[in-house]
CSV table of C-alpha atoms in Angstrom, one decimal:
chain,number,residue,atom,x,y,z
A,87,MET,CA,161.1,-55.3,84.5
A,88,SER,CA,163.9,-55.2,82.3
A,89,ASN,CA,167.3,-57.9,83.7
A,90,PRO,CA,170.5,-56.7,81.7
A,91,ARG,CA,172.7,-60.0,83.9
A,92,LEU,CA,169.8,-62.0,83.8
A,93,ALA,CA,169.4,-62.1,79.5
A,94,ASP,CA,173.5,-61.7,79.2
A,95,ARG,CA,174.0,-65.1,81.5
A,96,TYR,CA,170.6,-67.6,79.6
A,97,ALA,CA,172.3,-65.6,76.5
A,98,LYS,CA,176.1,-66.9,77.4
A,99,SER,CA,174.6,-70.4,78.6
A,100,LEU,CA,172.2,-71.1,75.0
A,101,VAL,CA,175.4,-69.9,72.7
A,102,ASP,CA,178.3,-72.4,74.7
A,103,LEU,CA,175.6,-74.7,74.1
A,104,SER,CA,174.8,-73.8,70.2
A,105,ILE,CA,178.6,-74.6,69.9
A,106,GLU,CA,178.7,-77.2,72.1
A,107,LYS,CA,175.8,-79.1,69.5
A,108,ASN,CA,177.0,-76.9,66.4
A,109,GLN,CA,174.1,-75.5,65.6
A,110,LEU,CA,175.1,-71.7,66.7
A,111,ASP,CA,173.8,-70.8,63.0
A,112,ALA,CA,170.2,-72.5,63.3
A,113,VAL,CA,170.1,-70.6,67.1
A,114,ARG,CA,170.4,-67.5,65.6
A,115,ALA,CA,167.7,-67.8,63.1
A,116,ASP,CA,165.7,-69.0,65.8
A,117,MET,CA,166.8,-66.1,68.2
A,118,LEU,CA,165.8,-64.0,65.3
A,119,PHE,CA,162.1,-65.2,65.0
A,120,ILE,CA,161.7,-65.2,68.3
A,121,GLN,CA,162.0,-61.5,68.5
A,122,ALA,CA,160.4,-60.9,65.1
A,123,VAL,CA,157.1,-62.4,67.3
A,124,CYS,CA,157.5,-60.7,70.5
A,125,LYS,CA,158.0,-57.6,68.2
A,126,THR,CA,154.9,-58.1,66.1
A,127,SER,CA,152.9,-59.4,68.8
A,128,ARG,CA,151.6,-57.8,71.7
A,129,ASP,CA,149.4,-60.3,72.8
A,130,PHE,CA,152.5,-62.6,72.9
A,131,LEU,CA,154.9,-60.4,75.0
A,132,ASN,CA,151.5,-60.1,77.2
A,133,MET,CA,150.8,-63.7,77.7
A,134,LEU,CA,154.9,-63.9,78.7
A,135,LYS,CA,154.4,-61.4,81.2
A,136,SER,CA,151.5,-62.1,82.6
A,137,PRO,CA,151.1,-63.7,86.0
A,138,ILE,CA,147.6,-64.9,86.1
A,139,ILE,CA,148.2,-67.6,83.6
A,140,LYS,CA,150.0,-70.3,84.5
A,141,ALA,CA,153.3,-72.7,83.4
A,142,ASP,CA,151.8,-74.9,81.9
A,143,GLN,CA,149.4,-72.8,80.0
A,144,LYS,CA,152.7,-70.8,78.7
A,145,GLU,CA,154.3,-73.7,77.5
A,146,LYS,CA,151.6,-75.1,75.8
A,147,ILE,CA,151.1,-71.3,74.4
A,148,VAL,CA,154.7,-70.4,73.3
A,149,SER,CA,155.5,-74.4,72.1
A,150,ALA,CA,152.3,-73.8,70.0
A,151,VAL,CA,153.9,-70.6,68.4
A,152,ILE,CA,156.9,-71.9,67.8
A,153,ASN,CA,156.9,-75.4,67.0
A,154,GLY,CA,158.3,-76.8,63.3
A,155,LYS,CA,159.5,-72.9,63.3
A,156,VAL,CA,163.0,-73.3,65.6
A,157,SER,CA,165.6,-75.7,66.1
A,158,GLU,CA,164.5,-78.4,69.1
A,159,LEU,CA,167.7,-76.6,70.6
A,160,THR,CA,165.3,-73.6,71.1
A,161,THR,CA,162.4,-75.4,71.8
A,162,LEU,CA,163.7,-77.1,75.1
A,163,PHE,CA,165.5,-73.9,76.1
A,164,SER,CA,162.4,-72.1,76.2
A,165,ASN,CA,160.6,-74.6,78.0
A,166,LEU,CA,163.5,-74.3,80.8
A,167,LEU,CA,162.8,-70.8,81.0
A,168,VAL,CA,159.0,-71.1,81.7
A,169,LYS,CA,159.6,-74.1,84.2
A,170,LYS,CA,161.9,-72.1,85.9
A,171,GLY,CA,159.2,-69.1,85.8
A,172,ARG,CA,161.8,-67.2,83.6
A,173,GLU,CA,159.2,-66.9,80.4
A,174,SER,CA,158.8,-62.9,80.5
A,175,ASP,CA,163.2,-62.7,79.8
A,176,LEU,CA,162.7,-64.4,76.7
A,177,PRO,CA,162.6,-61.1,74.2
A,178,GLU,CA,165.3,-59.9,75.8
A,179,ILE,CA,167.2,-62.7,76.0
A,180,ALA,CA,166.7,-62.9,72.8
A,181,ASN,CA,168.5,-60.1,71.9
A,182,ALA,CA,171.1,-60.4,73.9
A,183,PHE,CA,172.2,-63.4,72.0
A,184,ILE,CA,172.0,-61.9,69.0
A,185,GLN,CA,174.3,-59.2,70.3
A,186,GLN,CA,176.2,-62.2,71.7
A,187,TYR,CA,176.4,-63.7,68.3
A,188,ASN,CA,177.2,-61.2,66.4
A,189,LYS,CA,180.1,-60.4,68.6
A,190,LEU,CA,181.1,-63.5,68.5
A,191,LYS,CA,181.3,-63.4,64.5
A,192,GLY,CA,182.5,-59.6,63.6
A,193,ILE,CA,179.2,-58.2,62.8
A,194,HIS,CA,178.4,-54.8,63.3
A,195,GLN,CA,175.0,-53.9,63.4
A,196,VAL,CA,174.3,-50.3,61.5
A,197,LYS,CA,171.1,-48.5,62.0
A,198,LEU,CA,170.3,-46.3,59.4
A,199,ILE,CA,166.8,-43.6,59.9
A,200,THR,CA,166.1,-41.6,57.1
A,201,ALA,CA,162.9,-39.3,56.6
A,202,ALA,CA,162.2,-41.6,53.6
A,203,PRO,CA,162.2,-44.9,52.3
A,204,VAL,CA,165.9,-45.5,50.6
A,205,SER,CA,167.3,-47.7,47.8
A,206,ASP,CA,168.8,-51.3,47.8
A,207,GLU,CA,171.6,-49.4,46.2
A,208,LEU,CA,171.9,-46.4,48.4
A,209,LYS,CA,171.6,-49.4,51.4
A,210,LYS,CA,175.0,-51.3,49.8
A,211,SER,CA,176.5,-47.7,49.9
A,212,ILE,CA,176.6,-47.0,52.9
A,213,GLU,CA,177.1,-50.1,54.6
A,214,ALA,CA,180.7,-50.3,52.5
A,215,SER,CA,181.2,-47.2,53.2
A,216,VAL,CA,181.0,-47.9,56.8
A,217,GLN,CA,182.6,-50.6,56.5
A,218,LYS,CA,185.3,-49.2,55.3
A,219,ALA,CA,186.0,-46.2,57.1
A,220,ASN,CA,185.8,-48.2,60.5
A,221,ASN,CA,187.5,-51.4,59.1
A,222,PHE,CA,184.7,-53.4,60.2
A,223,ALA,CA,184.4,-56.9,59.0
A,224,THR,CA,180.9,-57.7,58.4
A,225,VAL,CA,177.7,-54.8,58.6
A,226,GLU,CA,174.2,-55.5,58.9
A,227,LEU,CA,172.4,-52.4,58.2
A,228,GLU,CA,168.9,-52.1,59.4
A,229,ALA,CA,167.2,-49.2,57.6
A,230,LEU,CA,164.2,-47.6,59.0
A,231,VAL,CA,162.1,-44.5,58.2
A,232,ASP,CA,161.2,-41.5,60.5
A,233,GLU,CA,159.2,-38.8,59.1
A,234,LYS,CA,160.0,-36.2,61.6
A,235,LEU,CA,163.8,-35.7,60.1
A,236,ILE,CA,162.0,-34.2,57.3
A,237,GLY,CA,165.0,-35.1,55.3
A,238,GLY,CA,168.5,-36.4,56.0
A,239,PHE,CA,169.7,-39.2,58.1
A,240,VAL,CA,170.7,-40.5,60.7
A,241,LEU,CA,173.1,-42.9,61.5
A,242,GLU,CA,173.7,-45.5,64.6
A,243,PHE,CA,176.4,-47.9,65.4
A,244,ASP,CA,178.6,-48.8,68.2
A,245,ASN,CA,177.5,-46.3,70.1
A,246,LYS,CA,177.6,-43.3,68.5
A,247,GLN,CA,175.2,-41.8,66.4
A,248,VAL,CA,176.1,-39.5,63.2
A,249,ASP,CA,173.2,-36.8,62.7
A,250,ALA,CA,172.7,-34.9,59.4
A,251,SER,CA,169.1,-34.6,59.6
A,252,ILE,CA,166.7,-31.9,59.3
A,253,ALA,CA,164.9,-32.0,62.1
A,254,SER,CA,168.6,-31.7,63.7
A,255,ASP,CA,169.6,-28.7,62.2
A,256,LEU,CA,166.3,-26.6,62.9
A,257,ARG,CA,166.4,-27.2,67.1
A,258,ALA,CA,170.7,-26.2,66.7
A,259,ILE,CA,169.5,-22.9,64.8
A,260,ARG,CA,166.2,-22.8,67.2
A,261,LYS,CA,167.8,-23.0,70.5
A,262,GLN,CA,170.4,-20.6,68.4
A,263,PHE,CA,167.4,-17.6,68.8
A,264,MET,CA,166.6,-18.8,71.6
A,265,ASP,CA,170.0,-18.4,73.9
A,266,ASN,CA,169.9,-15.0,71.7
A,267,GLN,CA,173.3,-15.2,70.7
A,268,PHE,CA,173.0,-12.7,68.1
A,269,VAL,CA,171.4,-10.7,70.9
A,270,SER,CA,175.0,-9.1,72.5
A,271,ASN,CA,176.4,-9.1,70.0
A,272,ILE,CA,174.7,-5.8,67.9
A,273,ARG,CA,175.6,-3.6,69.9
């Protein structure tokens, strides 16, 4: 069950603590690692959400997964989550931490979805164009491939979407024909 307010509060506490300890960038790298683990391992996510597995077992599993790969502060934080029974919120807290870090540092996330993979040169060009057009200090581009677009691209950032895909154009044409907009003009 999603709980964004709780995730934001825990993430804010972790941001404040990591600033106080002068480990903000290290904890960001840790949260990116945890985010990647959660995206790639369905078993890990299921273990975090399982009511059957006891807290001490979850703590051992989480420690085994992140031990030596994250800072001591992040390890202690994840252990605290397990002890408080909030381990199922770890993926959401990691996402909230990254969003708060990006806001703090002025980093804007941009998602580019294309029908085929794009070159690094084109990615850098799009990054620069978005940065210049919107007066962003820093832009992080995430490129994804979705063959359903047929061609063109979809660009998402700051709750905005630019859809210049062929699939979108085909949907618009189909809607026009379904609405019979042209029949009334013939008579």
